[in-house]
Tab-separated table of C-alpha atoms and ligand atoms in Angstrom:
chain	number	residue	atom	x	y	z
A	11	UNK	CA	0.002	-0.006	-0.023
A	12	UNK	CA	1.239	3.430	-0.900
A	13	UNK	CA	1.587	5.726	2.094
A	14	UNK	CA	2.497	9.357	1.575
A	15	UNK	CA	2.691	12.266	3.926
A	16	UNK	CA	2.634	16.030	4.040
A	17	UNK	CA	4.885	17.190	6.850
A	18	UNK	CA	4.730	20.939	7.249
A	19	UNK	CA	6.362	22.918	9.966
A	20	UNK	CA	3.910	25.267	11.642
A	21	UNK	CA	5.961	28.413	11.022
A	22	UNK	CA	3.256	30.477	9.334
A	23	UNK	CA	0.792	30.260	6.515
A	24	UNK	CA	1.048	27.769	3.640
A	25	UNK	CA	1.953	29.740	0.556
A	26	UNK	CA	1.719	28.952	-3.142
A	27	UNK	CA	5.340	27.914	-3.213
A	28	UNK	CA	5.038	25.040	-0.822
A	29	UNK	CA	1.560	23.594	-1.092
A	30	UNK	CA	2.523	21.305	-3.997
A	31	UNK	CA	4.282	19.118	-1.372
A	32	UNK	CA	0.710	18.443	-0.190
A	33	UNK	CA	-0.961	18.048	-3.528
A	34	UNK	CA	1.298	15.458	-5.099
A	35	UNK	CA	1.339	13.117	-2.068
A	36	UNK	CA	-2.436	13.464	-1.983
A	37	UNK	CA	-2.867	12.591	-5.644
A	38	UNK	CA	-0.485	9.596	-5.434
A	39	UNK	CA	-2.194	8.224	-2.369
A	40	UNK	CA	-5.704	8.555	-3.803
A	41	UNK	CA	-4.709	7.156	-7.174
A	42	UNK	CA	-3.421	3.982	-5.510
A	43	UNK	CA	-6.057	3.578	-2.829
A	44	UNK	CA	-3.265	4.383	-0.423
A	45	UNK	CA	-3.033	6.654	2.587
A	46	UNK	CA	-1.966	10.205	3.178
A	47	UNK	CA	-0.704	11.243	6.538
A	48	UNK	CA	-0.532	14.823	7.828
A	49	UNK	CA	2.295	15.258	10.319
A	50	UNK	CA	3.094	18.476	12.039
A	51	UNK	CA	6.857	19.042	12.340
A	52	UNK	CA	6.971	21.325	15.274
A	53	UNK	CA	10.244	20.538	16.976
A	54	UNK	CA	11.908	23.831	16.087
A	55	UNK	CA	10.352	25.693	18.990
A	56	UNK	CA	12.037	28.958	17.979
A	57	UNK	CA	10.191	29.104	14.669
A	58	UNK	CA	6.870	27.874	15.967
A	59	UNK	CA	3.979	30.121	15.195
A	60	UNK	CA	0.766	29.970	17.270
A	61	UNK	CA	-2.228	29.182	15.028
A	62	UNK	CA	-0.133	27.966	12.104
A	63	UNK	CA	-1.397	24.354	12.434
A	64	UNK	CA	-4.980	25.593	12.071
A	65	UNK	CA	-3.973	27.561	8.939
A	66	UNK	CA	-2.429	24.421	7.498
A	67	UNK	CA	-5.510	22.341	8.205
A	68	UNK	CA	-7.789	25.074	6.818
A	69	UNK	CA	-5.758	25.283	3.615
A	70	UNK	CA	-5.824	21.517	3.040
A	71	UNK	CA	-9.547	21.367	3.779
A	72	UNK	CA	-10.291	24.212	1.388
A	73	UNK	CA	-8.373	22.516	-1.398
A	74	UNK	CA	-10.126	19.231	-0.689
A	75	UNK	CA	-6.949	17.424	0.248
A	76	UNK	CA	-8.229	15.281	3.097
A	77	UNK	CA	-5.793	13.217	5.067
A	78	UNK	CA	-6.341	9.724	6.444
A	79	UNK	CA	-4.166	10.031	9.552
A	80	UNK	CA	-3.117	13.055	11.438
A	81	UNK	CA	-4.435	15.894	13.543
A	82	UNK	CA	-8.256	16.005	13.894
A	83	UNK	CA	-8.752	12.564	12.325
A	84	UNK	CA	-6.284	10.619	14.514
A	85	UNK	CA	-4.921	7.235	13.477
A	86	UNK	CA	-2.914	4.321	14.781
A	87	UNK	CA	0.498	5.934	14.341
A	88	UNK	CA	0.013	9.010	16.430
A	89	UNK	CA	0.734	11.347	17.963
A	90	UNK	CA	1.090	13.342	14.755
A	91	UNK	CA	2.739	16.348	16.319
A	92	UNK	CA	6.473	15.740	16.539
A	93	UNK	CA	6.661	17.715	19.782
A	94	UNK	CA	4.598	14.914	21.390
A	95	UNK	CA	6.883	12.156	20.151
A	96	UNK	CA	10.073	12.947	22.050
A	97	UNK	CA	10.225	9.550	23.796
A	98	UNK	CA	9.904	7.759	20.446
A	99	UNK	CA	12.953	9.677	19.066
A	100	UNK	CA	14.959	8.976	22.231
A	101	UNK	CA	14.139	5.242	21.919
A	102	UNK	CA	15.422	5.213	18.371
A	103	UNK	CA	18.436	7.304	19.313
A	104	UNK	CA	19.360	4.678	21.925
A	105	UNK	CA	19.360	2.003	19.217
A	106	UNK	CA	22.035	4.021	17.431
A	107	UNK	CA	23.999	4.482	20.655
A	108	UNK	CA	23.818	0.790	21.407
A	109	UNK	CA	25.369	-0.002	18.022
A	110	UNK	CA	28.045	2.684	18.405
A	111	UNK	CA	26.525	4.835	15.703
A	112	UNK	CA	25.626	7.849	17.827
A	113	UNK	CA	27.561	9.682	20.517
A	114	UNK	CA	26.919	12.404	23.025
A	115	UNK	CA	28.700	15.584	22.166
A	116	UNK	CA	29.427	17.948	25.027
A	117	UNK	CA	31.646	20.200	22.873
A	118	UNK	CA	30.623	23.826	23.459
A	119	UNK	CA	29.488	25.770	20.375
A	120	UNK	CA	32.467	28.164	20.675
A	121	UNK	CA	34.839	25.217	20.306
A	122	UNK	CA	32.964	24.097	17.214
A	123	UNK	CA	33.255	27.606	15.740
A	124	UNK	CA	37.001	27.447	16.334
A	125	UNK	CA	37.293	24.164	14.407
A	126	UNK	CA	35.289	25.717	11.625
A	127	UNK	CA	37.639	28.756	11.577
A	128	UNK	CA	40.709	26.528	11.505
A	129	UNK	CA	39.379	24.744	8.456
A	130	UNK	CA	38.503	27.996	6.693
A	131	UNK	CA	42.019	29.302	7.303
A	132	UNK	CA	43.536	26.138	5.877
A	133	UNK	CA	41.021	26.252	3.055
A	134	UNK	CA	39.803	22.736	3.749
A	135	UNK	CA	36.105	21.813	4.088
A	136	UNK	CA	34.899	21.761	7.645
A	137	UNK	CA	33.662	18.261	8.543
A	138	UNK	CA	32.766	17.732	12.154
A	139	UNK	CA	33.597	14.045	11.909
A	140	UNK	CA	37.309	15.077	11.882
A	141	UNK	CA	36.865	16.632	15.335
A	142	UNK	CA	34.853	13.965	17.100
A	143	UNK	CA	35.446	14.083	20.888
A	144	UNK	CA	37.733	11.297	21.903
A	145	UNK	CA	35.951	10.071	24.966
A	146	UNK	CA	32.309	11.086	24.722
A	147	UNK	CA	30.308	10.809	27.945
A	148	UNK	CA	27.304	8.553	28.235
A	149	UNK	CA	24.353	10.315	26.539
A	150	UNK	CA	21.770	11.999	28.703
A	151	UNK	CA	19.010	14.228	27.344
A	152	UNK	CA	20.398	17.732	27.732
A	153	UNK	CA	23.532	16.942	25.718
A	154	UNK	CA	23.443	16.983	21.910
A	155	UNK	CA	23.557	13.581	20.336
A	156	UNK	CA	25.387	13.181	17.026
A	157	UNK	CA	25.294	10.506	14.357
A	158	UNK	CA	28.649	8.736	13.828
A	159	UNK	CA	28.902	8.544	10.130
A	160	UNK	CA	30.916	6.113	8.036
A	161	UNK	CA	32.282	8.104	5.087
A	162	UNK	CA	31.420	6.310	1.831
A	163	UNK	CA	29.708	6.816	-1.487
A	164	UNK	CA	26.005	6.428	-2.101
A	165	UNK	CA	23.843	5.785	-5.074
A	166	UNK	CA	20.143	6.216	-5.146
A	167	UNK	CA	17.172	6.873	-7.356
A	168	UNK	CA	15.077	9.920	-6.964
A	169	UNK	CA	11.692	9.492	-8.634
A	170	UNK	CA	11.843	13.000	-10.088
A	171	UNK	CA	15.570	13.796	-10.292
A	172	UNK	CA	16.675	10.422	-11.601
A	173	UNK	CA	19.784	8.450	-10.603
A	174	UNK	CA	21.901	10.240	-8.118
A	175	UNK	CA	25.250	9.548	-6.487
A	176	UNK	CA	27.384	11.199	-3.868
A	177	UNK	CA	30.867	10.876	-2.465
A	178	UNK	CA	32.044	10.536	1.125
A	179	UNK	CA	32.871	14.269	1.353
A	180	UNK	CA	29.156	15.160	1.794
A	181	UNK	CA	28.682	13.000	4.876
A	182	UNK	CA	29.104	14.342	8.364
A	183	UNK	CA	28.224	13.623	11.968
A	184	UNK	CA	24.932	15.420	11.954
A	185	UNK	CA	23.059	16.224	15.166
A	186	UNK	CA	20.223	13.821	15.875
A	187	UNK	CA	18.924	15.184	19.182
A	188	UNK	CA	19.490	18.809	20.137
A	189	UNK	CA	20.452	20.153	23.544
A	190	UNK	CA	16.793	20.838	24.340
A	191	UNK	CA	16.009	17.168	23.887
A	192	UNK	CA	14.067	17.664	20.680
A	193	UNK	CA	15.207	15.862	17.557
A	194	UNK	CA	16.434	17.651	14.496
A	195	UNK	CA	14.390	17.446	11.292
A	196	UNK	CA	17.119	15.229	9.929
A	197	UNK	CA	16.486	12.517	12.487
A	198	UNK	CA	12.851	13.039	13.334
A	199	UNK	CA	11.535	12.648	9.758
A	200	UNK	CA	13.414	9.367	9.376
A	201	UNK	CA	12.009	7.892	12.556
A	202	UNK	CA	8.491	9.095	11.799
A	203	UNK	CA	8.443	7.972	8.224
A	204	UNK	CA	9.577	4.535	9.352
A	205	UNK	CA	7.125	4.338	12.273
A	206	UNK	CA	4.274	5.562	10.107
A	207	UNK	CA	5.046	3.177	7.238
A	208	UNK	CA	5.592	5.972	4.701
A	209	UNK	CA	6.508	4.527	1.289
A	210	UNK	CA	7.069	7.775	-0.642
A	211	UNK	CA	8.818	10.733	0.875
A	212	UNK	CA	7.826	13.685	-1.283
A	213	UNK	CA	9.252	17.046	-0.358
A	214	UNK	CA	11.011	20.108	-1.695
A	215	UNK	CA	14.235	19.728	-3.573
A	216	UNK	CA	16.053	21.639	-0.840
A	217	UNK	CA	16.427	18.339	0.992
A	218	UNK	CA	18.263	16.651	-1.890
A	219	UNK	CA	21.707	17.720	-0.765
A	220	UNK	CA	21.172	16.204	2.692
A	221	UNK	CA	19.913	12.945	1.275
A	222	UNK	CA	23.201	11.082	1.541
A	223	UNK	CA	23.216	11.738	5.298
A	224	UNK	CA	19.660	10.358	5.468
A	225	UNK	CA	20.740	7.295	3.565
A	226	UNK	CA	23.516	6.718	6.073
A	227	UNK	CA	21.006	6.879	8.918
A	228	UNK	CA	18.535	4.520	7.200
A	229	UNK	CA	21.422	2.065	6.826
A	230	UNK	CA	22.591	2.393	10.452
A	231	UNK	CA	19.086	1.790	11.629
A	232	UNK	CA	18.570	-1.188	9.310
A	233	UNK	CA	15.663	0.526	7.575
A	234	UNK	CA	14.564	-0.017	4.003
A	235	UNK	CA	14.763	3.321	2.215
A	236	UNK	CA	11.441	4.733	1.202
A	237	UNK	CA	11.057	6.017	-2.368
A	238	UNK	CA	12.519	9.489	-2.499
A	239	UNK	CA	10.799	12.218	-4.459
A	240	UNK	CA	12.287	15.718	-4.736
A	241	UNK	CA	9.880	18.382	-5.955
A	242	UNK	CA	11.531	21.248	-7.747
A	243	UNK	CA	11.013	24.775	-6.589
A	244	UNK	CA	8.288	27.014	-7.814
A	245	UNK	CA	10.074	30.083	-9.153
A	246	UNK	CA	9.133	33.700	-8.511
A	247	UNK	CA	7.480	35.443	-11.497
A	248	UNK	CA	10.824	36.963	-12.522
A	249	UNK	CA	14.465	35.974	-12.023
A	250	UNK	CA	15.733	32.616	-10.989
A	251	UNK	CA	14.761	32.666	-7.328
A	252	UNK	CA	12.378	30.306	-5.688
A	253	UNK	CA	9.027	31.793	-4.850
A	254	UNK	CA	9.083	32.685	-1.174
A	255	UNK	CA	7.174	34.801	1.274
A	256	UNK	CA	9.731	37.570	0.698
A	257	UNK	CA	8.817	37.684	-2.984
A	258	UNK	CA	5.207	38.275	-2.090
A	259	UNK	CA	4.099	34.641	-2.201
A	260	UNK	CA	0.610	34.908	-0.850
A	261	UNK	CA	-0.946	32.413	1.391
A	262	UNK	CA	-3.139	29.888	-0.432
A	263	UNK	CA	-6.185	30.954	1.519
A	264	UNK	CA	-5.713	34.601	0.656
A	265	UNK	CA	-6.633	33.591	-2.870
A	266	UNK	CA	-9.811	32.116	-1.458
A	267	UNK	CA	-10.590	35.418	0.174
A	268	UNK	CA	-9.930	37.125	-3.164
A	269	UNK	CA	-12.504	34.948	-4.909
A	270	UNK	CA	-10.385	32.191	-6.405
A	271	UNK	CA	-12.190	28.812	-6.459
A	272	UNK	CA	-10.591	25.829	-4.798
A	273	UNK	CA	-10.980	23.806	-7.982
A	274	UNK	CA	-9.028	26.362	-9.942
A	275	UNK	CA	-6.317	26.650	-7.322
A	276	UNK	CA	-5.810	22.905	-7.149
A	277	UNK	CA	-5.875	22.615	-10.919
A	278	UNK	CA	-3.339	25.372	-11.372
A	279	UNK	CA	-0.904	24.218	-8.684
A	280	UNK	CA	-1.071	20.590	-9.731
A	281	UNK	CA	-0.223	21.551	-13.314
A	282	UNK	CA	2.640	23.827	-12.286
A	283	UNK	CA	5.499	21.532	-13.095
A	284	UNK	CA	3.421	18.499	-14.077
A	285	UNK	CA	1.550	17.567	-17.211
A	286	UNK	CA	0.140	14.337	-18.519
A	287	UNK	CA	1.668	14.790	-21.990
A	288	UNK	CA	-1.554	16.137	-23.534
A	289	UNK	CA	-2.733	19.673	-24.213
A	290	UNK	CA	-5.410	19.429	-21.552
A	291	UNK	CA	-5.329	22.333	-19.085
A	292	UNK	CA	-8.552	22.072	-17.080
A	293	UNK	CA	-8.591	19.099	-14.733
A	294	UNK	CA	-11.088	18.148	-12.063
A	295	UNK	CA	-9.699	16.643	-8.853
A	296	UNK	CA	-10.850	13.257	-10.086
A	297	UNK	CA	-9.044	13.732	-13.342
A	298	UNK	CA	-5.854	14.826	-11.560
A	299	UNK	CA	-6.012	11.665	-9.385
A	300	UNK	CA	-6.461	9.522	-12.448
A	301	UNK	CA	-3.803	11.089	-14.664
A	302	UNK	CA	-1.083	12.096	-12.187
A	303	UNK	CA	2.243	10.321	-12.454
A	304	UNK	CA	5.543	11.021	-10.778
A	305	UNK	CA	7.501	10.413	-13.905
A	306	UNK	CA	5.927	13.410	-15.547
A	307	UNK	CA	6.790	15.797	-12.766
A	308	UNK	CA	9.269	18.273	-14.249
A	309	UNK	CA	12.758	18.188	-12.716
A	310	UNK	CA	13.386	21.874	-13.057
A	311	UNK	CA	11.685	24.807	-11.405
A	312	UNK	CA	8.262	25.915	-12.615
A	313	UNK	CA	7.476	29.536	-12.810
A	314	UNK	CA	4.503	30.945	-10.896
A	315	UNK	CA	2.179	32.931	-13.196
A	316	UNK	CA	-0.756	34.563	-11.457
A	317	UNK	CA	-2.332	35.666	-14.756
A	318	UNK	CA	-2.616	32.011	-15.721
A	319	UNK	CA	-4.180	31.163	-12.369
A	320	UNK	CA	-6.785	33.898	-12.836
A	321	UNK	CA	-7.503	32.746	-16.371
A	322	UNK	CA	-8.007	29.217	-15.059
A	323	UNK	CA	-10.285	30.573	-12.369
A	324	UNK	CA	-12.415	32.209	-15.056
A	325	UNK	CA	-12.619	28.869	-16.817
A	326	UNK	CA	-13.700	27.187	-13.598
A	327	UNK	CA	-16.358	29.811	-12.918
A	328	UNK	CA	-17.933	29.093	-16.311
A	329	UNK	CA	-17.604	25.358	-15.897
A	330	UNK	CA	-19.427	25.401	-12.602
A	331	UNK	CA	-22.316	27.267	-14.129
A	332	UNK	CA	-22.335	25.050	-17.238
A	333	UNK	CA	-22.293	21.856	-15.274
A	334	UNK	CA	-24.154	22.675	-12.062
A	335	UNK	CA	-26.142	25.778	-12.878
A	336	UNK	CA	-25.830	29.330	-11.781
A	337	UNK	CA	-27.223	28.573	-8.270
A	338	UNK	CA	-24.130	26.437	-7.595
A	339	UNK	CA	-21.859	29.361	-8.378
A	340	UNK	CA	-24.166	31.709	-6.393
A	341	UNK	CA	-23.737	29.567	-3.279
A	342	UNK	CA	-20.084	30.523	-3.253
A	343	UNK	CA	-20.505	34.235	-3.687
A	344	UNK	CA	-21.581	35.277	-0.211
A	345	UNK	CA	-18.692	37.548	0.622
A	346	UNK	CA	-18.150	39.068	-2.741
A	347	UNK	CA	-21.154	41.266	-3.514
A	348	UNK	CA	-21.136	45.075	-3.228
A	349	UNK	CA	-22.672	46.258	0.061
A	350	UNK	CA	-25.653	47.657	-1.771
A	351	UNK	CA	-26.622	44.125	-2.946
A	352	UNK	CA	-27.762	43.269	0.584
A	353	UNK	CA	-31.034	45.101	0.133
A	354	UNK	CA	-31.953	43.094	-2.947
A	355	UNK	CA	-33.457	39.665	-3.079
A	356	UNK	CA	-31.489	36.551	-3.635
A	357	UNK	CA	-33.485	35.923	-6.771
A	358	UNK	CA	-32.325	39.287	-8.166
A	359	UNK	CA	-28.658	38.640	-7.276
A	360	UNK	CA	-28.831	35.302	-9.074
A	361	UNK	CA	-30.219	37.038	-12.157
A	362	UNK	CA	-27.320	39.524	-12.067
A	363	UNK	CA	-24.860	36.678	-11.623
A	364	UNK	CA	-26.362	34.731	-14.521
A	365	UNK	CA	-25.602	37.517	-16.969
A	366	UNK	CA	-22.177	38.518	-15.630
A	367	UNK	CA	-20.462	35.353	-14.573
A	368	UNK	CA	-18.787	34.742	-17.851
A	369	UNK	CA	-16.779	37.934	-17.474
A	370	UNK	CA	-15.520	37.169	-13.927
A	371	UNK	CA	-11.943	36.279	-13.322
A	372	UNK	CA	-12.451	36.065	-9.586
A	373	UNK	CA	-15.606	36.196	-7.521
A	374	UNK	CA	-14.412	39.462	-5.976
A	375	UNK	CA	-14.825	41.087	-9.384
A	376	UNK	CA	-18.497	41.071	-8.543
A	377	UNK	CA	-18.003	43.976	-6.115
A	378	UNK	CA	-17.090	46.404	-8.872
A	379	UNK	CA	-18.675	44.827	-11.854
A	380	UNK	CA	-22.198	44.597	-10.468
A	381	UNK	CA	-22.509	47.828	-8.387
A	382	UNK	CA	-24.813	49.527	-10.866
A	383	UNK	CA	-27.344	46.672	-10.656
A	384	UNK	CA	-27.922	47.496	-6.993
A	385	UNK	CA	-27.766	51.312	-6.769
A	386	UNK	CA	-28.074	54.108	-9.257
A	387	UNK	CA	-24.656	55.049	-10.602
A	388	UNK	CA	-23.482	58.605	-10.330
A	389	UNK	CA	-24.186	60.480	-13.552
A	390	UNK	CA	-20.967	61.465	-15.306
A	391	UNK	CA	-21.838	63.183	-18.579
A	392	UNK	CA	-18.117	63.453	-19.491
A	393	UNK	CA	-18.035	59.712	-19.854
A	394	UNK	CA	-20.660	60.003	-22.627
A	395	UNK	CA	-19.320	63.105	-24.275
A	396	UNK	CA	-15.798	61.749	-24.427
A	397	UNK	CA	-16.676	58.258	-25.478
A	398	UNK	CA	-14.860	57.335	-28.645
A	399	UNK	CA	-18.075	56.471	-30.497
A	400	UNK	CA	-20.071	59.443	-29.216
A	401	UNK	CA	-17.665	62.333	-29.203
A	402	UNK	CA	-18.577	63.416	-32.739
A	403	UNK	CA	-22.220	63.889	-31.806
A	404	UNK	CA	-23.315	67.271	-30.463
A	405	UNK	CA	-25.045	67.126	-27.057
A	406	UNK	CA	-28.410	68.018	-28.555
A	407	UNK	CA	-28.183	64.958	-30.743
A	408	UNK	CA	-27.271	62.766	-27.778
A	409	UNK	CA	-30.269	64.100	-25.940
A	410	UNK	CA	-32.728	63.528	-28.803
A	411	UNK	CA	-31.290	60.039	-29.318
A	412	UNK	CA	-31.879	59.233	-25.685
A	413	UNK	CA	-35.453	60.550	-25.964
A	414	UNK	CA	-36.142	58.293	-28.922
A	415	UNK	CA	-34.912	55.317	-26.884
A	416	UNK	CA	-37.064	56.302	-23.950
A	417	UNK	CA	-40.158	56.609	-26.125
A	418	UNK	CA	-39.537	53.245	-27.736
A	419	UNK	CA	-38.898	51.465	-24.471
A	420	UNK	CA	-41.821	53.155	-22.722
A	421	UNK	CA	-44.127	51.642	-25.261
A	422	UNK	CA	-42.643	48.194	-24.985
A	423	UNK	CA	-45.188	45.839	-23.512
A	424	UNK	CA	-43.095	42.744	-22.989
A	425	UNK	CA	-40.020	43.454	-20.963
A	426	UNK	CA	-37.931	40.415	-21.698
A	427	UNK	CA	-34.577	39.795	-23.402
A	428	UNK	CA	-35.981	38.946	-26.793
A	429	UNK	CA	-38.438	41.829	-26.966
A	430	UNK	CA	-35.722	44.187	-25.790
A	431	UNK	CA	-33.366	42.969	-28.478
A	432	UNK	CA	-36.074	43.467	-31.111
A	433	UNK	CA	-36.688	47.003	-29.790
A	434	UNK	CA	-32.987	47.771	-29.933
A	435	UNK	CA	-32.808	46.537	-33.511
A	436	UNK	CA	-35.767	48.711	-34.456
A	437	UNK	CA	-34.089	51.644	-32.853
A	438	UNK	CA	-30.975	51.072	-34.866
A	439	UNK	CA	-33.006	51.121	-38.117
A	440	UNK	CA	-35.065	54.117	-37.077
A	441	UNK	CA	-32.188	56.293	-35.894
A	442	UNK	CA	-29.822	55.204	-38.588
A	443	UNK	CA	-27.008	54.904	-35.995
A	444	UNK	CA	-24.286	52.298	-35.824
A	445	UNK	CA	-24.662	49.661	-33.055
A	446	UNK	CA	-21.455	50.948	-31.405
A	447	UNK	CA	-22.892	54.447	-31.154
A	448	UNK	CA	-26.423	53.695	-29.984
A	449	UNK	CA	-25.554	50.865	-27.684
A	450	UNK	CA	-22.598	52.685	-26.097
A	451	UNK	CA	-24.885	55.577	-25.300
A	452	UNK	CA	-27.510	53.387	-23.621
A	453	UNK	CA	-24.944	51.251	-21.883
A	454	UNK	CA	-23.138	54.164	-20.378
A	455	UNK	CA	-26.346	55.908	-19.393
A	456	UNK	CA	-27.514	52.833	-17.515
A	457	UNK	CA	-24.220	51.832	-15.873
A	458	UNK	CA	-21.516	54.443	-16.029
A	459	UNK	CA	-19.249	51.465	-15.913
A	460	UNK	CA	-16.520	50.519	-18.434
A	461	UNK	CA	-18.568	47.568	-19.629
A	462	UNK	CA	-21.753	45.676	-19.009
A	463	UNK	CA	-23.202	42.413	-20.161
A	464	UNK	CA	-25.244	42.372	-23.401
A	465	UNK	CA	-27.537	45.389	-23.349
A	466	UNK	CA	-30.822	43.584	-23.683
A	467	UNK	CA	-29.905	41.330	-20.759
A	468	UNK	CA	-28.742	44.218	-18.636
A	469	UNK	CA	-32.099	46.063	-19.269
A	470	UNK	CA	-34.055	42.883	-18.626
A	471	UNK	CA	-32.393	42.462	-15.187
A	472	UNK	CA	-32.614	46.171	-14.283
A	473	UNK	CA	-36.320	46.173	-15.130
A	474	UNK	CA	-38.425	48.669	-16.941
A	475	UNK	CA	-38.752	51.265	-14.212
A	476	UNK	CA	-35.106	51.518	-13.349
A	477	UNK	CA	-34.027	51.533	-16.990
A	478	UNK	CA	-36.369	54.378	-17.882
A	479	UNK	CA	-35.616	56.332	-14.814
A	480	UNK	CA	-31.875	56.187	-15.509
A	481	UNK	CA	-32.243	57.081	-19.175
A	482	UNK	CA	-34.518	60.010	-18.282
A	483	UNK	CA	-32.069	61.267	-15.643
A	484	UNK	CA	-29.237	61.238	-18.163
A	485	UNK	CA	-31.398	62.936	-20.865
A	486	UNK	CA	-32.071	65.724	-18.391
A	487	UNK	CA	-28.461	66.104	-17.336
A	488	UNK	CA	-26.933	66.209	-20.782
B	7	LIG	N1	8.960	20.075	7.842
B	7	LIG	C1	9.589	20.183	6.639
B	7	LIG	C2	9.303	21.546	6.010
B	7	LIG	O1	8.273	22.153	6.369
B	7	LIG	C3	9.045	19.143	5.679
B	7	LIG	C4	10.062	18.383	4.920
B	7	LIG	C5	9.504	17.065	4.612
B	7	LIG	O2	8.418	16.954	3.996
B	7	LIG	O3	10.108	16.059	4.992
B	7	LIG	O4	10.009	21.977	5.204
């Protein structure tokens, strides 16, 4: 059975650059009827951020990446917070001590700095294993415990990076247990992955250079290596840097608050650095699970492109309406309407949504794009006079044109999209104006917005009274 894990450190929010280490383990586990574990790596107490675990859970839940074992859901390999597993690490550490593969290291940090300096001066690499204390004391928690490495070469296969090898020069006596009794990441993840039966260790490529040291520890503990999967960085929009919080990498849930749909976010991030070899761009979660494969994960960095994410979100907005109806999209729009929408009925809001949704990039576009449906826009005659299609017409002509429209629409008995379109067509013939001229005038007079949905639909939703009242007000003002 395939067992994967997502093992974040609760040091803040999950941002775009690191959530792929959750998505790919999820897809692989689901594809193979396996298990995904969520483990919180909170042994670095200095970097611990209160509330970060909840942010992580919230992000995964929003994206629909449910875990089979871990916080909230429990499981038979708990606890799932490393800070609660101290005894387990100490037990495993004692196994290494018993076989002579770990030693207590009372050397004070200043002394270690001195060794490092000596090496720098002699221009030789600093390897702590060359300075091992001769007679280490018996280990007691409170003293750092180090691995006693055997320098040698390693070969291994990384499922994304391919065949790898390393020489003895990269191996050192790394710290297993720190002075405060907590394990280092280097040791804790090995113990946990073994205890939890993890078959695929998927994580950022930043851990690749330490892998030989991990291989040495697996060997010393007599553990079978799990499959190792290094996920390349997501690159910042420009340059060759990895996308990090300092480059403005937003938290994943900030996009939710900005009106990005979870489907689009998951789709975009999964396809950032992975493709199935076809031209397909829009994938449901089920399709991602079906089509995902590790051997098609790109081994070089993938560039983050917010424009593409927003394009994909627009595609998803339309897809939801096409497949599930406008009510399904409406049910996700709660926080995104302009304040003035609150005084209108749900039925009216759904009507507005049904004619505007195909122009939305994010749900929060609703706030600006629909304001004129809920309250009369401020009249700005300059917007009419300076419009590129209207600026040749004298104001008197604009006024008489508006009056003709008003007369026509006043006499219209059936106020529906088809009758309105027919009336607009008649008006075109009667006034001898181009569609761009006549329709721009009416559109601006009704909305004073840069664009609106098709005019007949806009008038249909606004209703006869509002439409005529707005046209009259503009005719008076011009
Ligand atoms: N706790 C590590 C981090 O947040 C995870 C590395 C891993 O997945 O093993 O970077």
